[in-house]
Tab-separated table of C-alpha atoms and ligand atoms in Angstrom:
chain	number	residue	atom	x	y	z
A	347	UNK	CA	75.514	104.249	89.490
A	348	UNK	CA	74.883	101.855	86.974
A	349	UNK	CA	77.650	101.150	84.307
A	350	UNK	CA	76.376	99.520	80.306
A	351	UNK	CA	79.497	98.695	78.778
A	352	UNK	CA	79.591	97.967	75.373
A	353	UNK	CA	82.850	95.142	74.492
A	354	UNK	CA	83.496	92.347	72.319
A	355	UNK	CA	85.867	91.133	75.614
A	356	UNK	CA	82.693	91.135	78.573
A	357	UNK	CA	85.135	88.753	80.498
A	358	UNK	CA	87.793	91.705	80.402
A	359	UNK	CA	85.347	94.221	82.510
A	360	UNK	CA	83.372	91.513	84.674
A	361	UNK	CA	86.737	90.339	85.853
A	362	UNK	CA	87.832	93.968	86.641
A	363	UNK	CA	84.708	95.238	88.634
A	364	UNK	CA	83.689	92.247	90.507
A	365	UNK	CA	86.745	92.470	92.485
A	366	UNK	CA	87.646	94.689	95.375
A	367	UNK	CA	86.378	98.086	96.314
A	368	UNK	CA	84.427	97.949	92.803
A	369	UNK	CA	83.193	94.258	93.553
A	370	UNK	CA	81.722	95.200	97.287
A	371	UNK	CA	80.414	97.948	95.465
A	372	UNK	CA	78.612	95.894	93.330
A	373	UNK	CA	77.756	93.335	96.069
A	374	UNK	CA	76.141	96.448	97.763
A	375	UNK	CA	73.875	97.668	95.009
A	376	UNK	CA	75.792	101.112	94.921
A	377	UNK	CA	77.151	100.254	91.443
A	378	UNK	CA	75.807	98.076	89.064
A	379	UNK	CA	78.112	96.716	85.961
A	380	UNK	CA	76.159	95.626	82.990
A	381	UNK	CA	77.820	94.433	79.195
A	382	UNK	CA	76.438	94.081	76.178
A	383	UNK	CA	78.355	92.405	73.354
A	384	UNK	CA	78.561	94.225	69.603
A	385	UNK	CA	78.719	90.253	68.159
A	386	UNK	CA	75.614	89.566	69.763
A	387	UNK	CA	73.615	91.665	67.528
A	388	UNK	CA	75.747	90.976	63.809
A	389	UNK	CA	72.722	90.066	61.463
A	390	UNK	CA	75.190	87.239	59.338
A	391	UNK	CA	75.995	84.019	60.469
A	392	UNK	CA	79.807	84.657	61.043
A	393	UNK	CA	78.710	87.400	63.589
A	394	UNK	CA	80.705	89.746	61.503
A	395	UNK	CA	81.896	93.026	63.482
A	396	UNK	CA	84.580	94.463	61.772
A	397	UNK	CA	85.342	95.418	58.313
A	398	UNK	CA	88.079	96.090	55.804
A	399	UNK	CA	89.024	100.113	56.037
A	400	UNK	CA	87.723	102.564	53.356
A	401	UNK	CA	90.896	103.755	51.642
A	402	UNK	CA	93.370	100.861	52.464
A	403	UNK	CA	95.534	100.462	54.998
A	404	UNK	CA	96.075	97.592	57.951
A	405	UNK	CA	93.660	96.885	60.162
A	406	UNK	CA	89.993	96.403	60.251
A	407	UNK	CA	87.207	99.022	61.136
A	408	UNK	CA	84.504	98.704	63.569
A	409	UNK	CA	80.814	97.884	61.845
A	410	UNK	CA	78.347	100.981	62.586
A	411	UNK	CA	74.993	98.279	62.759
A	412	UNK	CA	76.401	95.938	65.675
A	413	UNK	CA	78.287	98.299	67.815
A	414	UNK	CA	74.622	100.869	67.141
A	415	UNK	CA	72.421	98.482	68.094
A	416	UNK	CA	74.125	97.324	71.020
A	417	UNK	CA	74.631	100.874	72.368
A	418	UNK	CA	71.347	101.721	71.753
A	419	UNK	CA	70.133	98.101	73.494
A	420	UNK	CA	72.793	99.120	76.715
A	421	UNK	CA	71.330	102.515	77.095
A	422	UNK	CA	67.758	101.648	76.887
A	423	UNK	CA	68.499	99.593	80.079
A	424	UNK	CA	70.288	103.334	81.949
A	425	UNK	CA	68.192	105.850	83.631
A	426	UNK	CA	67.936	109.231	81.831
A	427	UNK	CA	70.600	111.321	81.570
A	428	UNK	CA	73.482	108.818	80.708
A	429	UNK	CA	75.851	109.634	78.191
A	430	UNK	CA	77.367	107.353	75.717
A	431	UNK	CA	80.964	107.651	76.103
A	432	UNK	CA	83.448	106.432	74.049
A	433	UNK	CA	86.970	105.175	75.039
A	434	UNK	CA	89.320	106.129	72.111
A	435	UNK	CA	92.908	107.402	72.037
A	436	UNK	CA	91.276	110.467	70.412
A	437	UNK	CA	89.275	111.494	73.172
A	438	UNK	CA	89.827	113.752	76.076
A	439	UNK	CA	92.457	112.944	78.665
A	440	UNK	CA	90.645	111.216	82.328
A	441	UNK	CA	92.133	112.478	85.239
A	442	UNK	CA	90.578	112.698	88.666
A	443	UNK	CA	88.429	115.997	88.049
A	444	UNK	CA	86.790	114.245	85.278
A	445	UNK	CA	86.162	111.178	87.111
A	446	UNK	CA	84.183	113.853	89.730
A	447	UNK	CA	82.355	114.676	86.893
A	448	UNK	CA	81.394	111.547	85.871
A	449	UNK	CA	80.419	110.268	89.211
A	450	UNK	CA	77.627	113.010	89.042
A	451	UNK	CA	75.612	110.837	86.396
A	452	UNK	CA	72.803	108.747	87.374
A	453	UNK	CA	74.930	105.635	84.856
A	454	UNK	CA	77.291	106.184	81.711
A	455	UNK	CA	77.409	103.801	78.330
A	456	UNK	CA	81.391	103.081	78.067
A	457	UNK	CA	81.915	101.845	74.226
A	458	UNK	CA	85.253	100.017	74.179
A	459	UNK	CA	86.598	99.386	70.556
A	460	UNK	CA	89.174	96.913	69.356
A	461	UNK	CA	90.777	97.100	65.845
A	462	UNK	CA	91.812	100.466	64.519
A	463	UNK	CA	88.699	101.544	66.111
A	464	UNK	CA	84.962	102.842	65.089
A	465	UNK	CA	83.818	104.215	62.010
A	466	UNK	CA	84.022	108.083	62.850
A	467	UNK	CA	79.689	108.368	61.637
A	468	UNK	CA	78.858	105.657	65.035
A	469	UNK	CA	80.786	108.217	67.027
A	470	UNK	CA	78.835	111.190	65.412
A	471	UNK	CA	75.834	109.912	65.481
A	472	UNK	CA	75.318	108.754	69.057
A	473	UNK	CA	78.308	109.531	70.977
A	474	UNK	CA	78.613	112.266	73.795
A	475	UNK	CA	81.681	112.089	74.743
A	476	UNK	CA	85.029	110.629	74.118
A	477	UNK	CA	87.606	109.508	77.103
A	478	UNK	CA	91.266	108.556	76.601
A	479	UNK	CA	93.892	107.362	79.268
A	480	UNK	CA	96.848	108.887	77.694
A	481	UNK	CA	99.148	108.961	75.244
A	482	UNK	CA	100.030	105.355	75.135
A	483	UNK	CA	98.734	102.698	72.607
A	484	UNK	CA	96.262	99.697	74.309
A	485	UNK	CA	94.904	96.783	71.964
A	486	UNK	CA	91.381	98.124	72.877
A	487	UNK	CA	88.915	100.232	75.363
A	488	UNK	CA	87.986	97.582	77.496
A	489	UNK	CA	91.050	98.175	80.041
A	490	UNK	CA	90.155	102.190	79.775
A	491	UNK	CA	86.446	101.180	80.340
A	492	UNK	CA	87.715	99.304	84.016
A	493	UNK	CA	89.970	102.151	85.169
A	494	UNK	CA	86.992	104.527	84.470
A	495	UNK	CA	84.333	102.728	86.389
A	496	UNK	CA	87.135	101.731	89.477
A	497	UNK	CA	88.151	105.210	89.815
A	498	UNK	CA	84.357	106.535	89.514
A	499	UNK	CA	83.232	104.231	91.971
A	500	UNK	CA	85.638	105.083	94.400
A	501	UNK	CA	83.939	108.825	94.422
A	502	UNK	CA	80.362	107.230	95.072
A	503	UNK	CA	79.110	108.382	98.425
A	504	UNK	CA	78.857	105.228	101.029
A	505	UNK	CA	81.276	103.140	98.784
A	506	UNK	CA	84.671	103.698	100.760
A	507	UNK	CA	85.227	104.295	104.581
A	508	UNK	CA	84.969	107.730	106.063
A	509	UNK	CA	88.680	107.801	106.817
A	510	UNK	CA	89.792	106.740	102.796
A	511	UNK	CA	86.904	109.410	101.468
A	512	UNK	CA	88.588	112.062	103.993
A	513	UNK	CA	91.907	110.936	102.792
A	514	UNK	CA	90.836	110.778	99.054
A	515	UNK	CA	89.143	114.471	99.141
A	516	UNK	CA	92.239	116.310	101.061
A	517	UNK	CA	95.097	116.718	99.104
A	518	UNK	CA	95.508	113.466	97.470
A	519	UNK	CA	95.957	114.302	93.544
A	520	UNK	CA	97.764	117.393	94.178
A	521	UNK	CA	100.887	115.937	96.430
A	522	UNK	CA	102.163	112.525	95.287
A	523	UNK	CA	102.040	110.291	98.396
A	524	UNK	CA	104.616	110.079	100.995
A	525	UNK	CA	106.544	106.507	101.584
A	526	UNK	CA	105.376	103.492	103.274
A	527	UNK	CA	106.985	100.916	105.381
A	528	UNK	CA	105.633	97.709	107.336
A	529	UNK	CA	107.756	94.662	109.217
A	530	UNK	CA	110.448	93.747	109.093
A	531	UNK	CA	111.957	97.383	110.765
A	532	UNK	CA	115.561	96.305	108.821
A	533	UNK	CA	115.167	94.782	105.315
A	534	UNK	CA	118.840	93.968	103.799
A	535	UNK	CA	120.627	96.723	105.730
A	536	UNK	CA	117.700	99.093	104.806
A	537	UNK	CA	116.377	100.783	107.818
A	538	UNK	CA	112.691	102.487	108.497
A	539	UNK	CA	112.808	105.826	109.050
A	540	UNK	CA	113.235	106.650	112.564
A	541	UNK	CA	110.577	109.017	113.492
A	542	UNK	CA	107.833	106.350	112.085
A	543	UNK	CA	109.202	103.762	114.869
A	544	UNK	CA	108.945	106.662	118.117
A	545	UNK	CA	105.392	107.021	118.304
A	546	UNK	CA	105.130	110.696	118.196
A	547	UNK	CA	102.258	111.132	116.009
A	548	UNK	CA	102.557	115.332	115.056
A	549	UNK	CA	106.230	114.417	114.152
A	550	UNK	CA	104.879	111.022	112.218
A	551	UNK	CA	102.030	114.297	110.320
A	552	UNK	CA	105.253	116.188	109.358
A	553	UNK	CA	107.586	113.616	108.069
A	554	UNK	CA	104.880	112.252	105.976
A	555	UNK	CA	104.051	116.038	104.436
A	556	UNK	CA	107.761	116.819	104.240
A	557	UNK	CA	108.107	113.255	101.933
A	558	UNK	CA	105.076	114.049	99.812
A	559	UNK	CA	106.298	117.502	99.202
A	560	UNK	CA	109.795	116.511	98.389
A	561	UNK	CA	108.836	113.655	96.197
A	562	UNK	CA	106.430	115.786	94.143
A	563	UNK	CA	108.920	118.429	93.647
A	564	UNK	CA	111.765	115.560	92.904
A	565	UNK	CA	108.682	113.770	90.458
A	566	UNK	CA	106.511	115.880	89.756
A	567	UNK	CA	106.791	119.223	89.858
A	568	UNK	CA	104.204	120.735	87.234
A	569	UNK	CA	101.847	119.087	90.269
A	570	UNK	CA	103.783	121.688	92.664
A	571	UNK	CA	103.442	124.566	90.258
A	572	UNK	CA	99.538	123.889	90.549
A	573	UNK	CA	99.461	124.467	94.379
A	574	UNK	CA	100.414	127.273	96.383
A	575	UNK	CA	102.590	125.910	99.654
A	576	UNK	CA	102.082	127.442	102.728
A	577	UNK	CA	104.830	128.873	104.541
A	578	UNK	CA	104.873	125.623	106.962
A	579	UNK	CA	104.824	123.576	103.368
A	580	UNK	CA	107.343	125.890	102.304
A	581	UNK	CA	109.893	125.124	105.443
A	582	UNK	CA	109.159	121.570	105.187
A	583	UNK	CA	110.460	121.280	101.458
A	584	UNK	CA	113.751	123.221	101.903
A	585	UNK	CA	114.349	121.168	104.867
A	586	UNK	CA	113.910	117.879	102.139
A	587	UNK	CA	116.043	120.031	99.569
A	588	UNK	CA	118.551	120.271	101.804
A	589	UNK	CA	118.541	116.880	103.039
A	590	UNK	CA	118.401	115.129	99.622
A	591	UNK	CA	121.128	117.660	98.105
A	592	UNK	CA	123.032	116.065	101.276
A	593	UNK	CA	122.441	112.543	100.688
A	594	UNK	CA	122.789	113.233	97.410
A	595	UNK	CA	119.189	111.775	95.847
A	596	UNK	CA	116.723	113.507	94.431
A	597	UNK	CA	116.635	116.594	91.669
A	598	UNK	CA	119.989	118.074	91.054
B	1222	LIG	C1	98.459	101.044	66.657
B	1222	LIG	C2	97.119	101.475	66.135
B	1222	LIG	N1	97.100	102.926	65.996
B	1222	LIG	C3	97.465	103.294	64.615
B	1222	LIG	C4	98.237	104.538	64.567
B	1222	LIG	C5	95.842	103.539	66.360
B	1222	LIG	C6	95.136	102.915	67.491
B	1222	LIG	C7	93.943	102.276	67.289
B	1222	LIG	C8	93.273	101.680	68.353
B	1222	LIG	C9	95.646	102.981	68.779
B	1222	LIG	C10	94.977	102.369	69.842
B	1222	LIG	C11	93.799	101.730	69.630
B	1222	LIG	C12	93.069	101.076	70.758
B	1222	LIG	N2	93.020	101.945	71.936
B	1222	LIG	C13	91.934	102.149	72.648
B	1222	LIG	O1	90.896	101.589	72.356
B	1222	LIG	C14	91.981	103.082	73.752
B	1222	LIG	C15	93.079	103.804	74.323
B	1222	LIG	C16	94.478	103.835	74.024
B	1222	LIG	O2	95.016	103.153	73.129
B	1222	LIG	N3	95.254	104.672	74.768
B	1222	LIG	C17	94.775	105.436	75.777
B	1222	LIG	N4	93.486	105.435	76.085
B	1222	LIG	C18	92.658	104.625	75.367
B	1222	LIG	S1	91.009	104.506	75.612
B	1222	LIG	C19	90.819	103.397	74.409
């Protein structure tokens, strides 16, 4: 999968994907992270960018000839069939389906803006697509830009261990993930849970389900209205009810 990103901050998405899973990745040849720089290609000797908005208002606008030319100079290095894909608050929300989607693509052009943004014609003209986090405000695309290749790369086929791809393709969006504990077995007065410490692995399976169920309905629980439980999943989360309505935690 090879990644053109297109950033006035390169440092900001180097740093990103050369660590961790995305940075073995890279060591491996299964990703490849390239970025081109809009500045790089401003005709005028202050390298200018940005611009001062038509209409008024704060803020400066993006320059359509630097931020073209170095899309169209980051795509030309992409086998065919990448998109150009701009990160904007005004673009469709990422989630895990579309980061399946994306890690169908033979490479992807991820435009991160700064400023108020791009003039709207540069998206027109050679954008397919549009990607936001959420409804939150960032100072620019370049932190969208690393959460889009780490998550995509985690989907690439050889990049994680069989065990974390099993894990990742059962129920893992659906179910928010059950608790986890390591040494010391009492922290402050705080105890592990008991069945994790007896060894009995189908009870360990069940605890673990019963927490991710309970959490997601205590959390979550649009995500529970998405799955149907089966009648085991079912017992296992009025068991947690009960017990939390008990220890009084949880949803009233
Ligand atoms: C405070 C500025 N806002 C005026 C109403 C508009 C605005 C412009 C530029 C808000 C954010 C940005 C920069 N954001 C991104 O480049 C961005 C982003 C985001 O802010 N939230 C969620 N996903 C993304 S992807 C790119």
């Amino acid at each position: 999968m090879e990644f053109a990103v297109v950033s006035l901050f390169p440092e900001l998405i180097l740093a990103a994907s050369s660590h961790g899973v995305c940075g073995r990745a890279g060591d491996r040849g299964l990703i490849e992270v390239r970025c081109t720089n809009p500045r790089d290609f401003a005709p005028d000797v202050h390298r200018t960018v940005d611009d001062r908005p038509y209409g008024g208002g704060p803020g400066m606008v993006l320059k359509v000839e630097p931020c073209r030319t170095a899309i169209e100079s980051a795509k030309g290095g992409l086998p065919e069939g990448s998109p150009v894909v701009f990160l904007g608050p005004q673009g469709r929300i990422f989630d895990q389906t579309v980061a399946r989607e994306l890690a169908e693509l033979p490479g992807m052009v991820l435009v991160a803006g700064r400023y108020e943004g791009f003039d709207e014609r540069l998206i027109e003209s050679v954008g397919d697509d549009e990607i936001s986090l959420g409804d939150f405000v960032l100072s620019g695309g370049e932190i969208a830009a690393a959460a889009i290749i780490d998550a995509v790369t985690r989907l690439l086929p050889g990049v994680l261990g069989d065990d974390a791809s099993a894990e990742q393709d059962s129920f893992s969006e659906k179910l928010l993930d059950c608790p986890h504990y390591t040494r010391p077995e009492t922290l402050d007065g705080m105890q592990v849970p008991r069945v994790l410490l007896d060894g009995n692995h189908r009870e360990v399976s069940r605890w673990r389900l019963k927490q991710a169920l309970g959490r997601t309905w205590a959390r979550r629980p649009e995500l529970l209205a998405q799955r149907t439980l089966t009648a085991d999943e079912e017992k296992l989360l009025q068991e947690y009810k009960a017990e939390a309505s008990e220890a009084g935690t949880g949803r009233r």
